Coordinates of C-alpha atoms in Angstrom, one line a residue:
M27 CA -48.9 12.6 75.1
T28 CA -50.9 10.4 72.7
T29 CA -53.6 11.3 70.7
P30 CA -57.2 10.0 71.7
S31 CA -59.0 8.7 69.1
I32 CA -62.4 9.1 67.6
D33 CA -64.7 6.6 69.3
D34 CA -63.2 7.7 72.8
I35 CA -64.2 11.4 71.9
R36 CA -67.7 10.0 71.2
L37 CA -68.0 8.0 74.1
D38 CA -67.1 11.0 76.3
I39 CA -69.5 13.3 74.4
W40 CA -72.0 10.6 75.1
K41 CA -71.6 10.3 78.9
Q42 CA -71.6 14.1 79.2
L43 CA -75.1 14.1 77.4
E44 CA -76.4 11.6 79.9
Q45 CA -75.1 13.5 82.8
R46 CA -76.9 16.4 81.5
D47 CA -80.2 14.5 81.0
Q48 CA -79.5 13.5 84.8
K49 CA -80.0 16.7 85.6
E50 CA -82.7 18.1 83.7
H51 CA -85.0 15.4 84.7
A52 CA -84.3 15.9 88.5
F53 CA -87.3 18.7 88.5
H54 CA -89.5 16.7 87.0
D55 CA -91.4 15.0 89.9
V56 CA -91.5 18.3 91.3
I57 CA -92.9 20.0 88.3
S58 CA -95.9 16.8 88.2
S59 CA -96.5 17.1 91.8
N60 CA -97.2 21.1 90.9
Q61 CA -99.4 20.4 88.4
R62 CA -101.7 17.6 89.9
L63 CA -102.3 20.4 92.8
Q64 CA -103.3 22.8 90.4
Q65 CA -105.8 20.0 89.2
Q66 CA -107.1 19.4 92.6
L67 CA -107.5 22.8 93.4
S68 CA -109.3 23.9 89.9
Q69 CA -111.6 20.6 90.8
L70 CA -112.5 21.6 94.5
L71 CA -113.1 25.1 93.0
K72 CA -115.4 23.8 90.7
R73 CA -117.2 21.5 93.3
L74 CA -117.3 24.3 95.8
R75 CA -119.1 26.8 93.1
N76 CA -121.6 24.5 91.8
E77 CA -122.4 23.3 95.7
S78 CA -122.8 26.7 97.2
P79 CA -125.7 27.5 95.1
T80 CA -127.8 24.7 96.1
L81 CA -127.8 25.4 100.1
P82 CA -131.0 27.3 101.1
S83 CA -130.1 30.1 103.0
S84 CA -132.7 30.3 105.1
K85 CA -132.7 26.9 106.2
T86 CA -129.1 26.6 106.7
T87 CA -128.7 25.4 110.6
S88 CA -125.6 27.1 112.5
V89 CA -123.4 24.0 112.3
E90 CA -123.4 23.7 109.2
K91 CA -122.4 27.4 108.1
E92 CA -119.4 26.4 111.0
N93 CA -118.6 23.6 109.0
L94 CA -118.9 25.3 105.5
E95 CA -116.2 28.6 106.8
L96 CA -114.3 25.8 108.2
R97 CA -113.8 24.0 104.9
I98 CA -113.7 27.5 102.9
R99 CA -111.2 28.3 105.1
E100 CA -108.9 24.7 104.7
L101 CA -109.5 25.9 101.5
K102 CA -108.1 29.2 101.2
E103 CA -105.2 28.0 103.0
E104 CA -104.7 24.6 100.7
R105 CA -105.0 27.7 98.0
A106 CA -102.4 30.1 99.2
D107 CA -100.1 27.0 100.2
F108 CA -100.7 25.9 96.2
F109 CA -99.9 29.7 95.0
K110 CA -96.7 29.5 97.3
L111 CA -95.8 26.3 95.8
Q112 CA -96.3 27.0 92.3
S113 CA -94.5 30.4 92.8
E114 CA -91.3 28.5 93.8
N115 CA -92.1 26.2 91.1
A116 CA -91.9 28.8 88.8
Q117 CA -89.0 30.2 90.2
R118 CA -87.1 26.7 90.1
L119 CA -88.1 26.6 86.1
V120 CA -87.0 29.8 85.5
L121 CA -83.3 28.9 87.0
M122 CA -83.5 25.3 85.3
N123 CA -84.4 27.5 81.8
D124 CA -81.1 29.2 82.8
Q125 CA -79.2 26.1 83.0
L126 CA -80.4 24.7 80.5
R127 CA -79.4 27.3 78.2
V128 CA -76.3 27.5 79.8
K129 CA -75.9 23.7 79.2
E130 CA -76.7 24.2 75.2
D131 CA -74.2 26.7 74.7
T132 CA -71.9 24.2 76.8
D133 CA -73.0 21.8 74.3
A134 CA -72.9 24.0 70.8
K135 CA -69.0 24.7 71.8
Q136 CA -68.2 20.9 72.4
K137 CA -69.9 20.2 68.9
Q138 CA -67.7 22.7 67.4
E139 CA -64.8 21.8 69.1
L140 CA -65.8 18.2 68.5
T141 CA -65.8 18.9 65.0
Q142 CA -62.1 20.9 65.1
L143 CA -60.5 17.7 66.7
T144 CA -62.2 15.4 64.1
E145 CA -60.7 17.1 61.6
K146 CA -57.4 17.7 63.6
A147 CA -57.2 13.8 64.2
S148 CA -58.2 13.5 60.5
K149 CA -54.8 15.5 59.7
L150 CA -52.6 13.8 62.3
S151 CA -53.6 10.5 61.0
S152 CA -52.6 11.1 57.4
K153 CA -49.5 12.6 58.8
C154 CA -49.0 9.6 60.6
E155 CA -49.5 7.5 57.6
L156 CA -47.0 10.0 55.7
Q157 CA -44.3 9.6 58.7
I158 CA -44.6 5.3 58.3
E159 CA -44.1 5.4 54.7
Q160 CA -41.2 7.7 55.0
L161 CA -39.8 5.5 58.1
R162 CA -40.3 2.7 55.4
E163 CA -38.6 4.4 53.0
K164 CA -35.6 5.3 55.1
D165 CA -35.3 1.7 56.4
I166 CA -34.8 0.7 52.8
T167 CA -32.1 3.2 52.3
I168 CA -30.6 2.3 55.5
Q169 CA -30.9 -1.3 54.3
I170 CA -29.1 -0.2 50.8
L171 CA -26.4 1.8 52.7
Q172 CA -25.5 -1.2 55.3
D173 CA -24.8 -3.3 52.4
E174 CA -22.9 -0.4 50.3
L175 CA -21.2 -0.2 53.8
S176 CA -20.2 -3.7 54.4
A177 CA -19.2 -4.2 50.3
L178 CA -17.0 -1.0 50.9
Q179 CA -15.4 -2.6 53.8
L180 CA -14.5 -5.8 51.8
E181 CA -13.2 -3.9 48.9
I182 CA -11.1 -1.5 51.4
T183 CA -9.9 -4.9 53.4
T184 CA -8.7 -6.4 49.4
T185 CA -7.9 -3.0 48.4
E186 CA -5.0 -3.2 51.6
E187 CA -4.1 -6.8 50.9
R188 CA -3.5 -5.7 47.3
N189 CA -1.8 -2.5 48.6
Q190 CA 0.6 -4.6 50.3
Q191 CA 1.3 -7.4 47.5
L192 CA 1.8 -3.7 45.6
T193 CA 4.7 -2.7 47.5
K194 CA 6.3 -5.9 47.4
E195 CA 5.4 -5.9 43.7
N196 CA 7.3 -2.1 43.9
L197 CA 10.5 -3.0 45.3
Q198 CA 10.9 -6.1 42.9
L199 CA 10.3 -3.1 40.0
V200 CA 12.6 -0.6 41.4
Q201 CA 15.2 -3.7 41.2
R202 CA 14.8 -4.6 38.2
W203 CA 14.9 -1.1 36.9
M204 CA 18.1 -0.7 38.6
E205 CA 19.0 -3.8 36.8
K206 CA 17.8 -2.4 33.2
M207 CA 19.3 1.2 33.8
N208 CA 22.8 -0.4 34.4
S209 CA 22.0 -2.9 30.9
E210 CA 21.5 0.1 29.5
A211 CA 24.6 2.6 30.3
E212 CA 26.4 -0.8 29.1
K213 CA 24.6 -0.9 25.6
M214 CA 25.2 2.5 25.3
N215 CA 28.6 2.5 26.2
E216 CA 29.0 -0.5 23.0
A217 CA 26.2 1.8 20.6
T218 CA 29.4 4.4 21.5
Q219 CA 31.9 2.3 20.8
F220 CA 30.1 1.1 17.6
Y221 CA 29.4 4.9 16.4
E222 CA 32.8 5.6 16.6
T223 CA 34.3 2.5 14.5
A224 CA 31.5 3.3 11.7
L225 CA 32.9 7.1 11.6
H226 CA 36.3 6.0 10.9
Q227 CA 34.7 3.4 8.3
A228 CA 33.1 6.0 6.8
A229 CA 36.2 8.2 6.8
R230 CA 37.5 5.2 4.5
Q231 CA 34.2 5.2 2.4
R232 CA 34.2 8.9 1.0
Q233 CA 34.6 8.0 -2.5
S234 CA 31.5 6.2 -2.7
T235 CA 29.4 6.0 -6.4
S236 CA 26.6 8.6 -7.3
K237 CA 24.0 6.4 -6.7
S238 CA 24.6 5.7 -3.3
K239 CA 24.9 9.2 -2.8
S240 CA 21.9 10.0 -4.3
S241 CA 19.7 7.2 -1.9
S242 CA 21.4 8.7 1.1
T243 CA 20.1 12.1 0.1
T244 CA 16.8 10.3 -0.3
T245 CA 16.4 9.2 2.7
D246 CA 18.0 11.8 4.7
H247 CA 15.1 14.0 3.3
H248 CA 12.5 11.5 4.0
Q249 CA 13.8 11.4 7.8
N250 CA 13.9 15.5 7.6
K251 CA 10.2 15.7 6.4
L252 CA 9.2 13.3 9.2
L253 CA 10.5 15.3 12.1
K254 CA 9.4 18.5 10.3
T255 CA 5.8 17.2 10.3
S256 CA 5.7 16.1 13.9
T257 CA 7.7 19.0 15.1
I258 CA 4.9 21.0 17.0
V259 CA 5.3 25.3 16.7
L260 CA 3.4 27.3 19.6
P261 CA 1.2 30.2 18.0
N262 CA 0.7 33.5 19.1
H263 CA -2.9 34.3 17.3
P264 CA -6.0 31.8 16.4
Y265 CA -6.1 31.9 12.4
R266 CA -9.9 31.4 12.6
T267 CA -12.3 32.3 14.9
L268 CA -16.0 30.3 14.9
S269 CA -19.3 32.0 15.7
S270 CA -21.0 28.9 17.5
T271 CA -24.2 28.1 15.9
H272 CA -25.1 26.8 19.7
D273 CA -28.2 28.2 21.5
G274 CA -26.4 27.2 24.8
D275 CA -23.6 27.5 26.6
L276 CA -20.6 25.7 25.0
Y277 CA -19.6 22.8 27.5
C278 CA -17.3 20.8 26.0
I279 CA -15.3 20.2 22.9
Q280 CA -12.8 17.1 21.5
A281 CA -10.8 16.1 18.2
S282 CA -11.2 12.7 17.1
H283 CA -7.9 10.0 16.7
T284 CA -7.5 10.3 13.1
G285 CA -7.6 14.2 13.1
K286 CA -10.5 14.4 10.5
Y287 CA -13.2 15.7 12.8
F288 CA -13.8 17.5 15.7
A289 CA -17.1 18.8 18.2
T290 CA -18.5 20.7 20.5
G291 CA -21.4 20.0 23.1
S292 CA -23.6 22.6 24.6
E293 CA -26.1 23.3 26.8
D294 CA -28.5 23.3 24.0
R295 CA -28.7 19.6 24.2
K296 CA -26.7 19.2 21.0
I297 CA -23.4 18.5 19.4
K298 CA -22.2 20.3 16.6
L299 CA -19.3 18.1 14.2
Y300 CA -16.7 19.7 12.3
D301 CA -14.8 18.3 9.1
T302 CA -11.2 20.1 9.3
T303 CA -10.4 18.6 6.2
K304 CA -13.2 21.1 4.5
S305 CA -14.1 24.2 5.2
I306 CA -15.1 24.9 8.8
A307 CA -17.0 27.9 8.5
S308 CA -19.7 26.0 9.6
P309 CA -20.3 22.5 11.2
M310 CA -20.5 19.6 9.0
S311 CA -23.7 17.9 10.8
T312 CA -25.7 18.5 14.1
L313 CA -26.5 15.5 16.1
S314 CA -29.1 15.7 18.5
G315 CA -31.1 13.1 21.0
A316 CA -30.1 14.3 24.6
L317 CA -32.7 15.3 27.0
Q318 CA -30.2 17.5 29.3
S319 CA -26.5 19.3 28.5
I320 CA -23.5 17.6 26.7
T321 CA -21.2 17.3 29.2
S322 CA -18.1 15.0 27.3
I323 CA -17.2 13.6 23.8
D324 CA -15.1 11.1 22.7
F325 CA -14.2 9.5 19.2
N326 CA -14.0 5.8 18.7
A327 CA -10.3 5.1 17.3
S328 CA -11.9 4.8 13.4
D329 CA -14.1 7.8 13.8
E330 CA -17.0 5.9 13.0
F331 CA -19.1 6.5 16.5
L332 CA -19.2 9.4 18.3
V333 CA -20.0 8.7 22.7
A334 CA -21.4 12.0 24.4
S335 CA -22.0 11.8 28.0
S336 CA -25.3 14.4 29.5
T337 CA -26.4 15.6 32.7
D338 CA -30.1 13.5 31.7
H339 CA -28.2 10.6 33.8
S340 CA -27.9 8.7 30.2
T341 CA -24.4 8.5 28.0
R342 CA -25.9 8.4 24.2
V343 CA -23.6 6.9 21.2
W344 CA -24.0 8.2 17.3
N345 CA -23.3 6.5 14.0
L346 CA -21.4 9.3 12.2
A347 CA -22.4 7.9 9.0
T348 CA -26.4 8.2 9.9
K349 CA -25.7 10.7 12.3
R350 CA -28.5 8.8 14.7
I351 CA -28.3 7.2 17.6
V352 CA -27.6 3.8 18.0
H353 CA -26.9 3.4 21.6
T354 CA -28.6 4.7 24.7
L355 CA -26.9 3.9 28.1
T356 CA -28.8 3.9 31.1
G357 CA -28.1 3.1 34.7
H358 CA -26.4 5.8 36.3
I359 CA -28.7 7.7 39.1
G360 CA -26.8 11.1 38.6
K361 CA -25.4 13.8 35.9
V362 CA -23.0 11.9 33.7
Y363 CA -19.8 14.1 33.5
A364 CA -17.4 11.8 31.5
A365 CA -17.5 9.0 28.6
K366 CA -14.4 7.3 27.1
Y367 CA -13.9 4.7 24.2
V368 CA -12.0 1.8 25.0
P369 CA -9.2 2.7 22.1
A370 CA -8.8 -0.6 21.0
D371 CA -12.3 -1.9 21.2
S372 CA -14.9 0.2 19.8
N373 CA -17.4 -1.9 21.6
R374 CA -16.6 -0.8 24.9
V375 CA -17.4 2.8 26.9
V376 CA -16.4 3.5 30.1
T377 CA -18.1 6.4 31.8
G378 CA -17.8 8.5 35.2
S379 CA -21.0 10.0 37.2
H380 CA -21.6 12.3 39.6
D381 CA -23.3 9.5 41.5
R382 CA -19.8 8.3 43.1
T383 CA -19.9 5.1 40.3
L384 CA -17.5 4.5 37.3
K385 CA -19.3 1.9 34.5
V386 CA -17.9 -0.1 32.0
W387 CA -20.4 -0.5 29.0
D388 CA -20.7 -3.3 26.5
L389 CA -22.3 -1.9 23.8
N390 CA -22.5 -5.1 22.0
K391 CA -24.8 -6.3 25.0
G392 CA -26.0 -2.7 25.2
W393 CA -25.5 -2.9 28.7
C394 CA -23.5 -2.5 31.9
V395 CA -20.7 -5.1 32.7
R396 CA -18.9 -3.7 35.3
T397 CA -19.9 -0.8 37.9
I398 CA -17.0 0.3 40.1
F399 CA -18.0 2.2 43.4
S400 CA -15.8 5.2 44.5
F401 CA -16.0 7.5 47.7
S402 CA -16.9 10.7 45.3
S403 CA -18.0 11.8 42.7
C404 CA -16.2 11.4 39.4
N405 CA -15.7 14.7 37.1
D406 CA -13.2 12.9 34.4
V407 CA -11.8 9.5 33.4
C408 CA -9.3 8.1 31.1
L409 CA -7.6 5.0 29.9
L410 CA -4.3 4.2 30.3
D411 CA -3.7 1.4 27.8
P412 CA -5.2 0.6 24.7
D413 CA -7.6 -2.2 26.3
G414 CA -8.8 -0.5 29.1
Q415 CA -8.0 -2.8 31.5
T416 CA -6.4 0.3 33.9
L417 CA -8.6 3.5 34.6
V418 CA -7.6 7.0 36.3
S419 CA -10.4 8.9 37.3
G420 CA -10.7 12.5 38.9
H421 CA -12.7 12.8 41.9
L422 CA -14.8 15.9 43.5
D423 CA -12.5 15.2 47.1
N424 CA -9.0 16.4 45.3
T425 CA -8.6 12.3 44.8
L426 CA -6.4 10.8 41.6
R427 CA -7.6 7.1 41.6
V428 CA -6.5 4.2 39.7
W429 CA -8.9 1.1 38.8
D430 CA -8.5 -2.6 37.4
S431 CA -11.4 -2.2 35.1
K432 CA -11.8 -5.9 34.9
S433 CA -12.1 -7.0 38.4
G434 CA -13.4 -3.3 39.8
N435 CA -10.7 -3.3 42.5
G436 CA -9.2 0.2 43.0
I437 CA -5.2 -0.2 42.4
K438 CA -3.9 3.3 44.0
D439 CA -5.9 6.6 45.5
L440 CA -3.5 9.5 45.1
N441 CA -4.7 12.0 47.5
G442 CA -3.0 15.3 48.6
I443 CA -2.0 15.8 44.8
H444 CA -4.5 19.0 44.8
T445 CA -6.1 21.0 47.2
D446 CA -9.4 21.3 45.5
Q447 CA -11.6 18.9 42.9
I448 CA -9.9 17.6 39.8
T449 CA -11.6 18.7 36.7
S450 CA -9.8 16.8 34.4
V451 CA -7.7 13.8 34.0
C452 CA -5.7 13.2 30.4
V453 CA -3.1 10.5 29.9
S454 CA 0.2 11.1 27.9
P455 CA 0.9 9.9 24.5
D456 CA 3.5 7.2 25.8
G457 CA 0.6 6.0 28.4
S458 CA 3.5 6.7 31.4
S459 CA 1.6 9.5 33.4
V460 CA -1.6 11.2 33.6
L461 CA -2.1 15.3 33.2
T462 CA -5.1 16.3 36.0
N463 CA -6.2 19.7 35.8
S464 CA -7.7 21.3 39.4
R465 CA -9.5 24.4 40.8
D466 CA -7.0 25.0 42.9
N467 CA -5.1 26.8 39.9
T468 CA -2.6 24.1 38.7
L469 CA -2.2 21.4 36.4
K470 CA 0.1 18.3 37.5
I471 CA 1.9 15.6 35.6
V472 CA 1.9 12.1 37.6
D473 CA 3.8 9.4 37.2
L474 CA 1.4 6.5 37.4
R475 CA 5.2 3.9 37.3
M476 CA 6.4 5.7 40.4
Y477 CA 2.8 7.4 41.3
E478 CA 4.8 10.6 41.8
V479 CA 4.3 13.8 40.8
T480 CA 6.6 14.6 38.5
H481 CA 5.7 18.2 37.1
S482 CA 3.5 21.1 38.4
F483 CA 2.3 23.7 36.1
K484 CA 0.6 27.4 37.4
A485 CA 1.0 30.8 36.4
P486 CA -0.4 34.3 38.0
T487 CA -2.7 34.7 35.0
Y488 CA -4.4 31.2 35.0
Q489 CA -7.2 30.5 36.9
N490 CA -9.7 27.4 36.5
G491 CA -13.3 28.5 36.0
L492 CA -15.4 25.5 35.9
N493 CA -15.8 22.0 37.4
W494 CA -15.3 20.2 34.5
S495 CA -12.9 22.7 32.4
R496 CA -10.6 20.4 30.3
A497 CA -6.8 20.4 29.9
C498 CA -4.7 18.5 27.1
Y499 CA -1.5 17.3 26.3
S500 CA -0.1 18.0 23.0
P501 CA 0.4 14.9 20.4
D502 CA 4.3 14.6 20.9
G503 CA 4.2 15.0 24.9
C504 CA 6.1 17.9 24.8
Y505 CA 3.5 20.6 25.9
V506 CA 0.3 20.9 28.0
A507 CA -2.6 23.3 27.1
A508 CA -5.2 24.8 29.7
G509 CA -8.4 27.0 29.3
S510 CA -8.3 30.4 32.1
R511 CA -11.4 31.9 33.4
D512 CA -10.2 35.3 31.7
G513 CA -10.4 33.4 28.0
S514 CA -6.9 33.1 28.1
I515 CA -5.0 30.0 26.9
H516 CA -2.0 28.5 28.8
I517 CA 0.5 26.2 27.2
W518 CA 3.6 24.5 29.6
N519 CA 6.7 23.1 28.3
T520 CA 7.0 19.1 29.9
R521 CA 10.6 19.0 30.2
N522 CA 10.9 22.5 32.3
S523 CA 7.9 23.1 33.4
Q524 CA 7.7 27.0 32.2
L525 CA 5.3 28.6 30.8
E526 CA 5.7 29.2 26.9
R527 CA 2.7 31.1 25.6
H528 CA 0.0 33.0 27.2
M529 CA -2.2 34.0 24.7
K530 CA -5.9 35.1 24.6
G531 CA -6.9 35.3 20.7
D532 CA -10.8 36.5 20.5
H533 CA -12.1 34.9 23.8
N534 CA -13.3 37.0 26.3
S535 CA -14.7 34.8 29.0
I536 CA -14.1 31.0 30.8
I537 CA -12.4 28.4 29.1
S538 CA -14.6 25.1 29.1
G539 CA -11.8 23.3 27.4
V540 CA -9.1 22.7 24.9
A541 CA -8.4 19.8 22.5
W542 CA -5.3 19.2 20.4
N543 CA -5.5 17.5 16.6
P544 CA -3.9 14.0 17.0
L545 CA -1.7 15.0 13.9
G546 CA -0.1 18.4 15.7
T547 CA -1.6 20.7 13.3
D548 CA -4.2 22.5 15.3
L549 CA -5.4 23.4 19.1
Y550 CA -8.9 24.2 19.2
S551 CA -10.4 26.0 22.2
A552 CA -14.0 26.8 23.2
E553 CA -15.4 29.6 25.2
K554 CA -18.6 28.9 27.6
G555 CA -20.5 32.3 27.8
P556 CA -20.5 33.7 24.1
K557 CA -20.2 30.4 22.6
T558 CA -16.6 30.9 20.3
V559 CA -14.3 28.5 19.1
C560 CA -11.1 29.2 18.1
L561 CA -8.6 27.5 15.9
W562 CA -4.5 28.2 16.6
D563 CA -2.1 26.5 13.9
T564 CA 0.7 24.6 15.6
S565 CA 2.0 23.4 12.6
I566 CA 5.8 24.0 11.4
E567 CA 4.7 24.4 7.4
Q568 CA 2.3 26.8 8.4
R569 CA 4.0 29.0 10.7
S570 CA 7.1 28.9 8.3
S571 CA 5.2 30.3 5.5
T572 CA 3.7 33.2 7.7
S573 CA 5.5 36.4 8.6
P574 CA 6.4 36.6 12.2
S575 CA 6.2 40.1 13.0
S576 CA 2.7 40.1 11.8
S577 CA 0.8 40.5 15.1
S578 CA -3.4 40.0 13.2
P579 CA -5.1 37.0 13.4
S580 CA -5.8 37.0 9.8
S581 CA -2.1 36.9 8.9
Y582 CA -2.5 32.6 10.2
A583 CA -5.4 32.1 8.3
K584 CA -4.6 28.8 6.2

């Protein structure tokens, strides 16, 4: 049913008013005739009064008297008729006044309804204009989605073709791998034979000079020292607990690539930077400039710059020498959850966002050089190779995705690894596998050469408490560490998938992330709520110089 316009309403009211006027003027002729008759009666009575005294009573003849009486009788009858007509007209006038009052009441109601209808029509017009604008915006959105769908269909077709090609290449790689393993087995046999020959030669050279013995002793000591420093010993207690100077919850923690720094990011929009070579009772400096919470942190290879993502839809780069922002990367339309430097190129950064895109940024140009579209929000991203050609991302739809950053095409989608969203991804030290952490309370190691899960880690006491909870590898790749909802740190052995450590320290609530110093000397853990950071000593020197029987955290202090 269509709403009548204002002009139609006015025309209808005008016609009703004309009909009312016609009904009221229907009695106009009767009233005019009544008035004329009254005037004539008044004139006749006046004439009669004027003529009667002039007639001589003594001289009036009988004929004239009869005529006068007849005339008077007629006038009386005519007057009676006039009175009767006047009475009828008065009754009609009363009825017409009643009708006029009813019409006026009806007119007032109609005017009130007209005012209400006018206001309603104005509101409906405004609502109609708003709906027209919304329809226009939806048409634009539909067009954008159609364009994106076309692009995704093209991408799916390209991905299927690439998948077929990769299947063929995979068969070839398996064949080459088998050939290589056979070749290595032959080399091992040759090496064993060579070793046996060398043992015989060593037996004949036992009587060597003292200089040769001294040189051999020095070489062995150097090798043992390297082995000692590269060995990681798991702790039981933190050697130091830092009360965070942040004003909000801790969201992330990360160690630099040289091991000199580690930093924490918070809900208070600030980053606290700590220098591990000095006293770390308090942060070395504070980096500010973000408009909302900090979600992830990463350092470049030389520790000259720091990049951090934020929920204000942007990513920022700080110069650690000047403590100032040098780049602000905007382009995402959703919260940015992950940002990573390309290890071999400090001028490129990769980001992952809630808007279902990954972006590659050129810091020399200051803008995005590649946008990769995904089917789900990205929670974390990592790089498999130093030049950043291959990216791995963990998503809200439980899927691990592998991308070619140069072409923007997907290499592999690994579904079914987890039953809930993936909260973090971390590449192994040798670059052959990726560690995933999930809200299904499990961690997985995925071999990206065969695209298979090689290890799975879980424990009855482990619960992932955040959608961005970060897990990490140890520098030697022998262990993986993750923080639980109850504040405990879990460390598993990557060789046998066994839980090696379940330690709590001074944490009492959700762990937002853990980070291992690349030198293997420390493990850092950040607690979300009470905003505390625990430092765990994993170096063999510290463990060997500390009494293992002591259970106090202070016994592990440096």
